[in-house]
């Protein structure tokens, strides 16, 4: 895409650098007014440039960085006033609040402010989570939610004479690794200061509703921290409490109560404030603040579209992650109420993203809103499924599968029946970028050959997802179904009919011939399959008769199909998984073990992401053009 370099419509040069001394906990009138002006400027700016993500369709997060501006302004003043006393980095364990990092980098002159309007766009180096070395001015990589506190404990140990601040949230504090970090910080008396935004909002709801008993103050006090709680919008109180934390030895948590997206009409207090602000609300907010140039800029943004026309698929698109939920509801409706009691659904605050909302709405009595606690939630589902005839059903993002490996092993050792839906697999539509890539999903199959059965399934389109759910829902053992964040088109056969349409039955463990070929075969799955099909159709037009195999069961060898493709001149595995750990990393061994020696190659995700949406595929060389180029190399 074209990176915008037009003049930035908000003058961040009006930011007034301020130096504050934490040993003086009282603001002068001038200091207070300067802080207020900086807070308003930065909040307006965050609203504006995150809304460019809404206008372009790449999404983003507005509420978190908007809310925490007051504490960031105070920390910035501390860093300017006595940099030698602090590790001057705005560490943040809620990585989706990346707008904070980009704005402060621009204010510091390390990132051209004009680039902020390319927030989360492809090739802009402004992804949805901060990545060290990728974006000018960004000083740390946050990874996923709740990973920073344990990390900065080590930073504090490396800098014993300095204070380390970490911006936190009531959502990220639900993660179990924060409990471990709290115990270490207290035991080692580390000068770690948590500045926690407690707005009682996460993606799926309000912790006070779905996580009864969860109280940040009591939790952190119980770990041994000193806790200073107050109103995050009371500037004098906020400043006094942060000063007290900075001048008191040891780990301290400053908890700031406020509504999500405070002061934004139509968004305040809403769970929708967690995500990017709707364009309409952003325009109304900025218009009320007199930011006319910013309003006009937003109105003029054109949403980029994927202009490529794929061959071999229909115009109809399906969201596999939502079809999962719809298909499960259909299966459950065919059961008696007593039979449904043998199934328990455990969500990890992502029900709207993983197809679980449909299940929650239809059968709330079988649903547990587990909060942001993936490891514990998976194990709870596995424990429910320990008894024969029962199964736990669990869902979260594929990137978080890596966090549950030990729990998966425990479930296998206990012969648990668990059906898992890991959405957002691969890289497609992943503006959050590298830390949210779901590319190491083969790790789920980490048992021994004689262990409890584990199956990994990755349906290619909405029709196959429905058939897959219906076929494997009542299986025993561990089953993992993967889906993409992106919608995918419906695959067609060579006659133009839906390949997985009426009459199709999913057979676990069996590969499928999508197109026959004599020159060699591409083996693919998931959202890489329709891109591979497009390449196959175009190559056939060019006289290269390549075939295509769908491998929807990723970790089971279909001996007949392996013999078929292994007897061809070449085999090319195409996938969005990690080149080091994906299907391609083991497929060649399967061939050699059977004495099959075609030319072999595999294309997969292998480098840092580029942000954006569909642009991730050509960036990794696994788009049709990249596939065709590799086929021609193998066929030559």
XYZ file of C-alpha atoms in Angstrom:
636
model
C 0.000 0.000 0.000
C 0.990 3.657 -0.325
C 2.303 5.083 2.946
C 0.817 8.494 3.681
C 3.204 11.372 4.355
C 0.722 14.265 4.227
C 0.913 16.934 6.951
C -0.415 15.735 10.306
C -3.650 17.627 11.077
C -2.992 18.046 14.815
C -0.086 20.192 15.985
C 1.767 17.983 18.461
C 4.387 20.723 18.564
C 2.025 22.379 21.036
C 2.976 19.669 23.552
C 4.594 21.432 26.497
C 7.546 19.476 27.917
C 7.264 19.373 31.677
C 9.725 18.285 34.346
C 8.370 17.032 37.651
C 10.094 15.900 40.850
C 8.355 12.939 42.576
C 9.674 14.101 45.944
C 7.237 17.019 45.678
C 3.736 15.460 45.576
C 1.857 18.737 45.120
C 1.277 20.303 41.703
C 1.485 24.035 41.213
C -1.341 25.692 39.288
C 0.957 26.090 36.290
C 2.065 22.449 36.365
C -1.526 21.272 36.657
C -2.659 23.376 33.697
C 0.278 22.186 31.604
C -0.556 18.558 32.415
C -4.205 19.120 31.546
C -3.294 20.697 28.213
C -0.924 17.850 27.361
C -3.524 15.259 28.364
C -6.157 16.801 26.117
C -3.745 17.139 23.204
C -2.635 13.534 23.478
C -6.124 12.157 23.927
C -7.317 14.039 20.840
C -4.319 12.782 18.886
C -4.893 9.163 19.927
C -8.551 9.405 18.936
C -7.540 10.748 15.554
C -4.807 8.403 14.463
C -6.372 5.229 15.847
C -9.538 6.204 13.967
C -7.525 6.094 10.737
C -7.279 2.369 11.454
C -11.061 2.198 11.721
C -11.424 4.099 8.444
C -9.013 1.758 6.655
C -10.504 -1.408 8.090
C -7.340 -2.536 9.883
C -8.927 -2.061 13.301
C -6.928 -1.239 16.396
C -7.444 -0.204 19.990
C -8.401 3.265 21.179
C -9.846 3.090 24.699
C -6.809 1.754 26.562
C -4.217 4.249 25.321
C -6.768 7.074 25.513
C -7.620 6.254 29.128
C -4.046 6.012 30.401
C -2.838 9.336 29.012
C -2.839 11.115 32.424
C -0.428 8.640 34.019
C 1.752 8.590 30.888
C 2.008 12.376 30.999
C 3.141 12.217 34.636
C 5.719 9.530 33.865
C 7.013 11.549 30.927
C 7.481 14.524 33.248
C 9.354 12.310 35.744
C 11.639 10.993 33.001
C 12.380 14.540 31.848
C 12.928 15.795 35.376
C 15.251 13.113 36.713
C 16.031 10.571 34.009
C 18.869 9.081 36.044
C 16.399 7.836 38.676
C 14.294 5.808 36.232
C 14.455 3.299 33.419
C 12.793 5.828 31.099
C 10.573 3.409 29.159
C 6.766 3.306 29.145
C 6.596 -0.453 29.652
C 3.043 -1.659 29.137
C 1.730 -5.175 29.750
C -1.361 -4.458 27.615
C 0.406 -4.512 24.266
C -2.678 -3.496 22.291
C -2.281 -0.026 23.879
C 0.491 0.486 21.348
C -0.851 3.918 20.363
C 0.783 5.206 23.551
C 4.197 4.047 22.355
C 3.779 5.552 18.903
C 2.543 8.890 20.209
C 5.347 9.242 22.757
C 7.929 8.260 20.126
C 6.544 11.024 17.895
C 6.608 13.575 20.731
C 10.217 12.622 21.439
C 11.084 13.216 17.779
C 12.066 9.588 17.203
C 9.125 8.806 14.901
C 7.918 11.299 12.269
C 4.464 12.367 13.376
C 3.197 12.164 9.796
C 3.564 8.387 9.966
C 0.958 8.020 12.714
C -1.845 8.180 10.143
C -0.582 4.829 8.800
C -1.463 3.143 12.102
C -1.516 -0.666 11.621
C -1.344 -0.337 7.830
C 0.688 -2.804 5.796
C 4.390 -1.972 5.481
C 4.015 1.050 7.768
C 6.012 -0.543 10.637
C 3.237 0.486 13.022
C 1.737 -2.888 14.014
C -0.961 -3.479 16.608
C 1.547 -4.389 19.342
C 4.943 -2.732 19.921
C 7.898 -4.529 18.355
C 11.450 -3.602 19.356
C 13.686 -2.814 16.396
C 10.724 -2.629 14.047
C 9.349 0.847 14.783
C 11.543 3.913 15.445
C 11.204 5.042 19.053
C 9.678 1.793 20.337
C 11.833 0.516 23.198
C 10.336 -2.903 23.975
C 8.216 -5.714 22.560
C 5.153 -6.411 24.669
C 4.149 -9.743 23.199
C 0.668 -10.793 24.221
C -1.434 -9.577 27.109
C 0.082 -9.786 30.580
C 3.616 -10.804 29.635
C 5.535 -7.703 30.679
C 5.525 -7.699 34.476
C 7.605 -10.877 34.837
C 9.958 -9.451 32.223
C 10.464 -6.084 33.889
C 11.234 -7.818 37.167
C 14.422 -8.783 35.396
C 14.858 -5.238 34.082
C 14.609 -4.023 37.686
C 17.232 -6.552 38.793
C 19.546 -5.295 36.041
C 18.993 -1.701 37.218
C 18.932 -1.936 41.052
C 19.479 1.796 41.524
C 16.567 2.833 39.287
C 12.785 2.710 39.345
C 10.927 0.712 36.683
C 7.336 1.552 35.818
C 4.904 -0.784 34.097
C 1.515 0.296 32.829
C -1.034 -2.413 33.618
C -4.727 -3.161 33.338
C -7.378 -5.146 35.154
C -7.511 -7.416 32.104
C -3.812 -8.221 31.892
C -3.700 -8.752 35.651
C -6.014 -11.745 35.203
C -3.142 -13.676 33.598
C -1.515 -16.170 35.941
C 2.032 -15.108 35.125
C 1.296 -11.770 36.816
C 0.657 -13.629 40.074
C 4.084 -15.223 39.752
C 5.623 -11.850 38.942
C 3.988 -10.277 42.000
C 5.427 -12.906 44.317
C 8.938 -12.440 42.911
C 8.734 -8.641 43.045
C 7.757 -8.800 46.718
C 10.266 -11.499 47.641
C 13.125 -9.583 46.017
C 11.813 -6.149 47.074
C 12.143 -4.896 43.505
C 11.589 -1.246 42.698
C 8.822 -2.098 40.237
C 5.862 0.272 40.148
C 2.631 -0.935 38.528
C 0.323 1.810 37.222
C -2.896 -0.098 36.605
C -5.924 1.141 34.680
C -8.933 -0.524 36.354
C -11.954 0.188 34.158
C -13.868 -3.076 34.719
C -13.894 -3.772 30.980
C -12.409 -6.534 28.865
C -13.361 -7.641 25.360
C -16.261 -9.908 26.332
C -17.696 -7.983 29.258
C -17.189 -6.642 32.756
C -14.986 -8.628 35.184
C -17.271 -7.585 38.033
C -20.013 -9.597 36.279
C -18.216 -12.654 34.926
C -15.349 -13.016 37.419
C -16.936 -12.668 40.843
C -14.367 -12.347 43.616
C -11.721 -10.780 41.381
C -10.519 -7.640 43.135
C -7.232 -6.077 42.088
C -6.625 -4.369 45.419
C -7.196 -7.517 47.454
C -5.259 -9.679 45.009
C -2.144 -7.525 44.944
C -2.304 -6.764 48.653
C -2.503 -10.502 49.236
C 0.706 -10.948 47.278
C 2.376 -8.445 49.569
C 2.403 -5.298 47.459
C 1.536 -1.871 48.761
C -1.566 -0.750 46.868
C -2.547 2.883 46.293
C -6.038 3.083 44.834
C -7.928 6.123 43.622
C -9.682 7.971 40.824
C -7.595 7.980 37.653
C -9.290 11.150 36.427
C -8.536 13.141 39.610
C -5.225 14.608 38.448
C -3.988 15.782 41.857
C -4.823 12.470 43.520
C -3.272 10.504 40.656
C -0.102 12.577 40.811
C 0.183 12.264 44.587
C -0.200 8.476 44.472
C 2.370 8.063 41.685
C 4.770 10.302 43.620
C 4.241 8.159 46.724
C 4.972 5.029 44.697
C 8.120 6.575 43.223
C 9.483 7.641 46.612
C 8.686 4.445 48.506
C 11.010 1.453 48.439
C 9.820 -1.806 46.916
C 7.019 -2.969 44.598
C 3.894 -0.820 44.604
C 0.679 -0.917 42.596
C -1.117 2.332 41.803
C -4.659 1.333 40.839
C -6.617 3.945 38.917
C -10.377 3.582 38.763
C -12.095 5.106 35.734
C -14.685 4.243 33.124
C -13.482 2.855 29.821
C -13.165 5.626 27.201
C -14.036 8.221 29.800
C -15.620 11.330 28.314
C -16.264 9.850 24.866
C -19.997 10.094 24.225
C -21.445 6.819 22.989
C -18.422 4.803 24.114
C -17.822 5.597 27.786
C -18.090 2.521 29.991
C -18.753 0.248 27.036
C -16.872 -2.946 26.176
C -16.696 -1.577 22.630
C -14.248 1.030 23.886
C -11.636 -1.709 24.128
C -11.407 -1.839 20.347
C -10.859 0.915 17.812
C -13.262 3.840 18.079
C -15.999 3.772 15.409
C -15.308 6.354 12.738
C -18.613 8.149 13.361
C -17.865 8.599 17.082
C -14.306 9.734 16.381
C -15.550 12.394 13.994
C -18.162 13.573 16.500
C -15.581 13.710 19.298
C -12.977 15.604 17.259
C -15.579 17.949 15.836
C -16.680 18.851 19.372
C -13.036 19.579 20.240
C -12.684 21.903 17.246
C -10.298 19.561 15.408
C -11.716 20.406 11.974
C -8.624 19.417 9.991
C -8.519 16.027 11.701
C -12.218 15.492 10.965
C -11.747 16.321 7.283
C -8.746 14.011 7.104
C -10.767 11.085 8.463
C -13.645 11.770 6.082
C -11.288 11.638 3.095
C -9.735 8.233 3.886
C -10.588 5.511 1.385
C -10.635 1.960 2.657
C -8.201 -0.175 0.631
C -9.608 -3.287 -0.981
C -8.147 -6.575 -2.116
C -8.373 -6.186 -5.901
C -7.017 -9.608 -6.851
C -9.575 -12.023 -8.331
C -8.934 -15.595 -7.208
C -9.676 -18.452 -9.576
C -11.342 -21.659 -8.436
C -13.539 -20.025 -5.777
C -16.945 -18.363 -5.648
C -17.700 -14.780 -4.753
C -19.329 -16.007 -1.543
C -17.212 -15.599 1.581
C -17.549 -17.335 4.928
C -16.198 -16.620 8.396
C -14.980 -20.011 9.582
C -14.493 -18.832 13.156
C -18.174 -17.919 13.377
C -19.304 -20.961 11.412
C -17.647 -23.053 14.124
C -20.047 -21.615 16.697
C -23.071 -21.881 14.416
C -22.256 -25.523 13.661
C -21.812 -26.390 17.331
C -25.173 -24.792 18.155
C -26.760 -26.900 15.416
C -25.238 -30.068 16.883
C -26.367 -29.180 20.415
C -29.918 -28.473 19.282
C -30.096 -32.061 18.120
C -29.415 -33.277 21.675
C -31.680 -33.600 24.672
C -31.136 -31.258 27.605
C -29.673 -34.167 29.566
C -27.196 -34.948 26.779
C -26.076 -31.319 26.603
C -25.037 -31.521 30.252
C -22.098 -33.656 29.114
C -20.599 -30.642 27.310
C -19.061 -27.579 28.975
C -17.864 -24.503 27.070
C -15.086 -22.409 28.629
C -14.303 -19.019 27.068
C -11.232 -16.839 27.559
C -12.748 -13.364 27.014
C -12.850 -13.876 23.228
C -16.323 -15.280 22.645
C -17.104 -12.763 19.916
C -13.896 -13.593 18.067
C -13.951 -17.386 18.347
C -17.556 -18.231 17.517
C -18.425 -18.877 21.147
C -20.935 -16.023 21.413
C -23.479 -17.991 19.399
C -23.087 -20.857 21.879
C -23.302 -18.511 24.888
C -26.499 -16.973 23.544
C -28.127 -20.319 22.740
C -27.047 -22.326 25.791
C -25.876 -19.993 28.576
C -26.268 -22.755 31.166
C -23.438 -24.721 29.500
C -21.137 -21.697 29.183
C -18.394 -20.377 31.465
C -16.976 -16.870 30.937
C -13.483 -17.656 32.138
C -11.745 -14.329 31.674
C -8.201 -13.810 30.442
C -6.802 -17.004 31.939
C -6.066 -19.317 29.019
C -4.027 -21.929 30.886
C -6.507 -22.322 33.726
C -9.499 -22.225 31.409
C -8.081 -24.935 29.156
C -7.342 -27.128 32.165
C -10.847 -26.606 33.536
C -12.295 -27.752 30.218
C -9.931 -30.743 30.237
C -10.869 -31.631 33.804
C -14.549 -31.609 32.898
C -13.728 -33.962 30.018
C -11.762 -36.415 32.154
C -14.827 -38.585 32.713
C -15.850 -40.853 29.849
C -18.879 -39.484 28.039
C -18.117 -35.873 28.914
C -16.100 -33.274 27.044
C -14.844 -29.770 27.632
C -14.878 -27.285 24.753
C -12.346 -24.448 24.841
C -11.563 -21.521 22.548
C -9.027 -18.736 22.200
C -6.606 -17.305 19.615
C -4.083 -19.625 17.970
C -1.186 -17.464 19.119
C -2.081 -18.414 22.696
C -1.833 -22.138 22.035
C 1.870 -21.861 22.856
C 0.901 -20.736 26.364
C -1.087 -23.936 26.984
C 1.429 -26.621 25.964
C 2.014 -27.969 29.474
C -1.720 -28.002 30.167
C -2.296 -29.860 26.894
C 0.210 -32.475 28.012
C -1.577 -32.820 31.356
C -4.900 -33.260 29.591
C -3.415 -35.970 27.416
C -1.938 -37.772 30.419
C -5.388 -37.767 31.993
C -7.137 -39.067 28.859
C -9.298 -35.950 28.712
C -11.873 -35.355 26.008
C -11.319 -31.780 24.852
C -12.521 -30.056 21.705
C -10.576 -26.837 21.119
C -11.268 -24.057 18.660
C -8.193 -21.931 18.048
C -9.178 -19.037 15.793
C -6.889 -16.440 14.181
C -4.587 -19.226 12.958
C -1.834 -18.298 10.536
C -1.187 -14.695 9.548
C -4.105 -13.492 7.433
C -5.717 -10.183 8.476
C -3.227 -9.942 11.347
C -2.561 -6.234 11.838
C -1.522 -7.072 15.414
C 1.460 -8.607 13.611
C 4.145 -11.038 14.694
C 3.288 -11.588 18.359
C -0.259 -12.536 17.353
C 0.660 -14.844 14.480
C -0.887 -18.277 15.079
C 1.898 -20.203 13.397
C 3.099 -22.812 15.901
C -0.102 -24.810 16.133
C 1.585 -28.146 15.433
C 2.899 -27.868 19.014
C -0.525 -29.124 20.114
C 0.469 -32.566 18.870
C 3.259 -32.972 21.413
C 2.476 -36.405 22.810
C 4.162 -39.735 22.240
C 3.209 -42.109 19.439
C 1.366 -44.386 21.846
C -0.273 -41.522 23.728
C -3.896 -40.475 23.885
C -5.142 -39.565 20.414
C -4.705 -35.971 19.313
C -6.107 -34.617 16.055
C -5.409 -31.261 14.418
C -7.999 -30.053 11.885
C -7.902 -26.980 9.650
C -10.992 -26.708 7.402
C -10.566 -24.813 4.149
C -13.885 -22.958 3.903
C -17.200 -22.488 5.686
C -18.728 -25.610 4.135
C -15.868 -27.796 5.284
C -15.851 -26.191 8.742
C -19.508 -27.178 9.219
C -18.826 -30.725 8.027
C -15.729 -30.973 10.203
C -17.531 -29.884 13.388
C -20.333 -32.337 12.724
C -17.877 -35.176 12.156
C -15.534 -34.646 15.115
C -17.777 -33.156 17.814
C -18.535 -36.539 19.342
C -15.050 -38.000 18.886
C -13.056 -38.800 21.998
C -9.585 -37.539 22.825
C -8.007 -34.203 22.024
C -9.257 -32.363 18.974
C -8.038 -28.988 17.784
C -9.960 -27.127 15.087
C -8.252 -24.087 13.583
C -9.763 -21.136 11.739
C -8.531 -17.816 10.403
C -9.337 -14.290 11.456
C -10.128 -13.509 7.829
C -13.136 -14.620 5.871
C -12.352 -17.179 3.177
C -14.076 -17.833 -0.162
C -16.042 -20.996 -0.922
C -13.968 -23.466 -2.935
C -15.299 -24.775 -6.245
C -14.602 -27.986 -8.104
C -13.466 -28.043 -11.736
C -17.122 -27.862 -12.836
C -17.840 -24.734 -10.832
C -19.809 -26.457 -8.065
C -19.091 -25.999 -4.357
C -16.407 -28.548 -3.546
C -17.580 -29.164 0.011
C -21.237 -28.548 -0.797
C -24.319 -30.732 -0.609
C -23.569 -34.389 0.090
C -20.008 -33.805 1.290
C -18.930 -35.681 4.418
C -15.735 -34.869 6.293
C -13.533 -37.889 6.913
C -10.970 -37.340 9.680
C -7.454 -38.353 8.686
C -8.094 -38.331 4.929
C -6.510 -35.932 2.456
C -8.512 -34.673 -0.528
C -7.660 -34.160 -4.197
C -8.811 -30.672 -5.115
C -7.282 -30.803 -8.593
C -5.473 -33.640 -10.345
C -2.118 -32.994 -12.011
C 0.738 -34.738 -13.763
C 3.611 -32.272 -13.291
C 3.579 -32.449 -9.480
C 1.427 -31.608 -6.465
C 0.918 -28.751 -4.086
C -0.151 -29.839 -0.596
C -1.917 -27.135 1.402
C -4.674 -26.406 3.934
C -6.710 -23.629 5.545
C -6.554 -20.192 3.982
C -3.440 -21.115 2.003
C -5.532 -23.641 0.057
C -7.596 -21.169 -1.966
C -4.487 -19.186 -2.783
C -2.799 -22.403 -3.899
C -5.875 -23.256 -5.998
C -5.630 -19.932 -7.771
C -1.973 -20.652 -8.520
C -2.861 -24.137 -9.805
C -5.556 -22.805 -12.146
C -3.225 -20.167 -13.560
C -0.348 -22.624 -13.956
C -2.609 -25.011 -15.867
C -3.426 -22.141 -18.236
C 0.316 -21.735 -18.739
C 0.746 -25.415 -19.566
C 2.037 -26.639 -16.188
C -0.361 -29.382 -15.088
C 0.096 -29.184 -11.338
C -2.340 -30.804 -8.904
C -3.582 -29.687 -5.493
C -4.141 -31.712 -2.323
C -6.044 -30.474 0.728
C -4.726 -31.829 4.024
C -7.408 -30.839 6.558
C -6.134 -33.297 9.198
C -2.669 -31.896 9.749
C -1.006 -34.499 11.932
C -2.298 -37.785 10.515
C -0.568 -39.429 7.566
C -2.893 -40.518 4.789
C -0.743 -43.362 3.433
C -2.583 -43.661 0.106
C -2.317 -39.946 -0.614
C 1.307 -39.834 0.486
C 2.131 -42.574 -2.025
C 0.234 -40.686 -4.714
C 1.978 -37.349 -4.283
C 5.326 -38.979 -3.458
C 5.302 -40.688 -6.845
C 4.903 -37.362 -8.657
C 7.854 -35.324 -9.997
C 7.636 -32.775 -7.177
C 5.758 -31.951 -3.978
C 5.371 -28.407 -2.656
C 3.848 -27.771 0.777
C 2.232 -24.324 1.082
C 1.060 -23.088 4.483
C 0.765 -20.009 6.682
C 2.311 -21.822 9.662
C 5.914 -21.381 10.775
C 8.452 -22.716 8.288
C 10.418 -24.163 11.232
C 7.549 -25.972 12.937
C 4.720 -26.374 10.425
C 3.502 -29.170 8.178
C 6.333 -28.675 5.693
C 8.954 -29.292 8.368
C 7.745 -32.897 8.750
C 6.195 -33.743 5.369
C 9.557 -34.311 3.714
C 10.522 -36.786 6.437
C 7.287 -38.692 5.885
C 8.179 -39.048 2.204
C 11.764 -40.178 2.838
C 10.692 -42.722 5.456
C 8.684 -44.429 2.704
C 11.406 -44.270 0.108
C 9.631 -41.552 -1.846
C 11.979 -38.994 -3.373
C 10.202 -36.340 -5.444
C 11.679 -32.886 -5.652
C 10.482 -31.222 -2.472
C 9.900 -27.674 -1.330
C 7.800 -25.815 1.185
C 6.636 -22.251 1.520
C 5.579 -20.904 4.896
C 5.758 -17.929 7.238
C 9.417 -17.209 7.883
C 9.926 -13.530 8.707
C 8.652 -10.609 10.765
C 5.206 -9.490 9.653
C 4.401 -6.346 7.686
C 1.148 -5.360 9.386
C -2.030 -4.771 7.448
C -4.459 -7.499 6.432
C -4.191 -9.683 3.307
C -0.811 -8.077 2.650
C 0.790 -10.525 5.086
C 0.603 -13.333 2.495
C 2.599 -11.723 -0.345
C 5.020 -10.402 2.277
C 5.832 -14.020 3.198
C 5.904 -15.178 -0.435
C 2.906 -17.490 -0.005
C 0.516 -15.615 -2.270
C -0.336 -17.052 -5.723
C 2.589 -15.260 -7.361
C 5.050 -16.676 -4.841
C 3.527 -20.147 -5.147
C 3.679 -20.093 -8.961
C 7.296 -18.975 -8.883
C 8.263 -21.865 -6.603
C 6.346 -24.400 -8.715
C 8.166 -23.253 -11.836
C 11.462 -23.638 -10.003
C 10.598 -27.209 -8.954
C 9.148 -28.121 -12.355
C 12.119 -26.853 -14.332
